[in-house]
Amino acid sequence: WGLAIWQPIYLCVLAAHLDTCVPRLDGARQPWSARDGFTHGVWLPPHAPAGGALEQRIARGAAEVARFCARMHAAMQPVLAVPRKSADATVAECVLAAVLLAARRARADVAPTRTWADRWLSGIGVAAGCGLLAYQNARGDPALMLDRKICCHHFRRRDGDKCASCPKLTQGERIR
């Protein structure tokens, strides 16, 4: 599920924050390789991306992501039955990770980043799926990181390590 949605989500979030317009995801295609099981890029049909102020771009981007994920979830259910709670949590995690990346690129402070995150999540309708954890980084500056609610099972991979934001880790371990 995460492989099917992350690229279009990042595209919308990063475009909204780092560009002047947001792409439409209607008709988006993602080439998939049976050889490695991964999607390879996102192809969009010709269209006129939506512009506007940042707030408008976030609202439009959130609406695009919500529609895209609803269509993708419905299409995948016969093949991969992802429970709605897990699907929404993954969407929220992808959105917040992309918001954190956009904020880093824009050198944004914690307060606007939290506001952006809230707008994205409420616009998509996945506000309870994941959050942001405030902490002080090594320099003592305020910072944000993902506060996952559902385990992504990264530890089941060959190396057996938990991801840095694993909810199975203590808050202190996640911050470290």
XYZ file of C-alpha atoms in Angstrom:
176
model
C 0.000 0.000 0.000
C 2.758 2.420 0.914
C 4.589 1.789 -2.350
C 1.424 2.609 -4.299
C 0.801 5.972 -2.658
C 4.043 7.564 -1.516
C 5.221 9.088 -4.803
C 1.961 10.912 -5.662
C 1.725 12.160 -2.067
C 5.279 13.501 -2.067
C 4.670 15.083 -5.479
C 1.621 17.016 -4.238
C 3.101 18.045 -0.889
C 6.475 19.126 -2.267
C 4.886 20.956 -5.208
C 2.505 22.813 -2.872
C 5.331 23.967 -0.603
C 8.299 24.353 -2.919
C 6.622 25.434 -6.172
C 3.734 27.661 -7.185
C 1.215 25.034 -8.280
C -0.138 21.594 -7.421
C -0.589 18.782 -9.964
C -3.847 16.943 -10.508
C -3.609 13.234 -9.802
C -6.639 12.185 -11.884
C -5.344 9.751 -14.469
C -1.967 9.350 -12.773
C -0.144 6.166 -13.695
C 2.686 4.464 -11.887
C 4.696 1.932 -13.853
C 5.175 -1.184 -11.748
C 7.865 -3.803 -12.186
C 6.984 -7.447 -11.616
C 10.739 -8.049 -11.421
C 11.364 -6.013 -8.268
C 7.816 -5.258 -7.050
C 8.337 -1.489 -6.986
C 6.668 1.435 -8.689
C 8.972 3.486 -10.876
C 7.895 7.103 -11.143
C 4.553 8.827 -11.562
C 3.158 9.741 -14.960
C 0.549 12.474 -15.148
C -1.680 13.199 -18.127
C -1.430 16.657 -19.686
C -3.236 19.149 -17.460
C -3.017 22.631 -15.979
C -1.787 22.402 -12.374
C -3.635 24.564 -9.829
C -1.904 27.648 -8.436
C -2.738 30.068 -5.670
C -1.414 31.018 -2.261
C 0.144 28.327 -0.084
C -3.108 27.744 1.854
C -4.972 27.209 -1.421
C -2.276 24.891 -2.734
C -2.401 22.834 0.473
C -6.214 22.554 0.253
C -6.063 21.554 -3.423
C -3.201 19.146 -2.828
C -5.005 17.542 0.112
C -8.132 17.075 -2.018
C -6.038 15.485 -4.793
C -4.319 13.136 -2.344
C -7.635 12.166 -0.706
C -9.242 11.327 -4.072
C -6.165 9.486 -5.334
C -5.820 7.397 -2.169
C -9.543 6.551 -2.103
C -9.363 5.343 -5.715
C -6.139 3.424 -5.095
C -7.519 1.809 -1.922
C -10.659 0.664 -3.754
C -8.608 -0.689 -6.658
C -6.204 -2.569 -4.403
C -8.758 -4.144 -2.043
C -9.357 -7.247 -4.204
C -5.596 -7.891 -4.336
C -4.341 -6.513 -1.028
C -6.966 -6.023 1.660
C -5.536 -3.109 3.651
C -7.688 -2.193 6.670
C -8.886 1.419 6.547
C -7.111 2.349 9.810
C -3.773 1.045 8.519
C -4.292 2.645 5.122
C -5.085 6.024 6.685
C -2.099 5.798 9.028
C 0.206 5.122 6.086
C -1.248 8.074 4.172
C -0.734 10.308 7.214
C 2.857 9.104 7.650
C 3.675 9.779 3.993
C 2.096 13.233 4.127
C 3.904 14.199 7.325
C 7.240 12.882 6.079
C 6.818 14.971 2.931
C 5.802 18.043 4.981
C 8.916 17.613 7.147
C 11.067 17.390 4.008
C 9.421 20.500 2.530
C 9.900 22.362 5.815
C 13.596 21.409 5.903
C 14.038 22.625 2.318
C 12.201 25.873 3.077
C 14.049 26.243 6.422
C 10.703 26.638 8.163
C 10.309 26.835 11.921
C 8.357 24.352 14.039
C 5.153 26.446 14.347
C 4.419 26.854 10.620
C 5.391 23.243 10.001
C 2.827 22.074 12.573
C 0.191 24.305 10.965
C 0.950 22.895 7.516
C 0.830 19.341 8.850
C -2.549 19.921 10.498
C -3.985 21.442 7.311
C -2.809 18.546 5.168
C -4.078 15.860 7.518
C -7.462 17.478 8.119
C -7.859 18.205 4.392
C -7.260 14.547 3.575
C -9.281 13.298 6.531
C -6.542 11.256 8.214
C -5.769 13.444 11.244
C -5.674 10.507 13.689
C -3.309 8.340 11.631
C 0.032 9.838 12.645
C 1.394 12.930 14.314
C 4.494 14.988 14.878
C 6.648 14.701 17.976
C 8.392 17.856 19.190
C 11.875 17.496 20.661
C 15.159 19.346 20.968
C 17.826 18.380 18.482
C 21.517 17.958 19.328
C 22.059 21.751 19.137
C 19.144 22.318 21.530
C 16.887 23.775 18.838
C 13.208 22.806 18.630
C 12.594 20.150 15.990
C 9.865 17.776 14.783
C 9.839 14.124 13.834
C 7.196 11.561 12.891
C 5.172 10.183 15.778
C 3.854 6.961 14.278
C 0.793 5.277 15.723
C 1.029 2.024 13.770
C 4.140 -0.085 13.210
C 5.345 -0.240 9.598
C 7.018 -3.639 10.232
C 10.363 -2.414 8.921
C 11.965 -4.761 11.481
C 10.711 -7.751 9.482
C 13.233 -6.981 6.746
C 16.515 -8.846 6.519
C 18.398 -6.577 8.916
C 15.750 -6.842 11.659
C 16.154 -3.202 12.738
C 13.197 -1.075 13.756
C 12.735 2.177 11.844
C 13.828 5.382 13.596
C 10.232 6.407 14.363
C 8.949 2.962 15.365
C 6.131 3.120 17.913
C 7.651 0.003 19.527
C 10.619 2.158 20.619
C 10.442 4.467 23.624
C 10.169 8.176 22.971
C 13.782 8.618 24.079
C 14.987 5.926 21.673
C 13.087 7.558 18.799
C 14.552 10.959 19.557
C 18.071 9.536 19.781
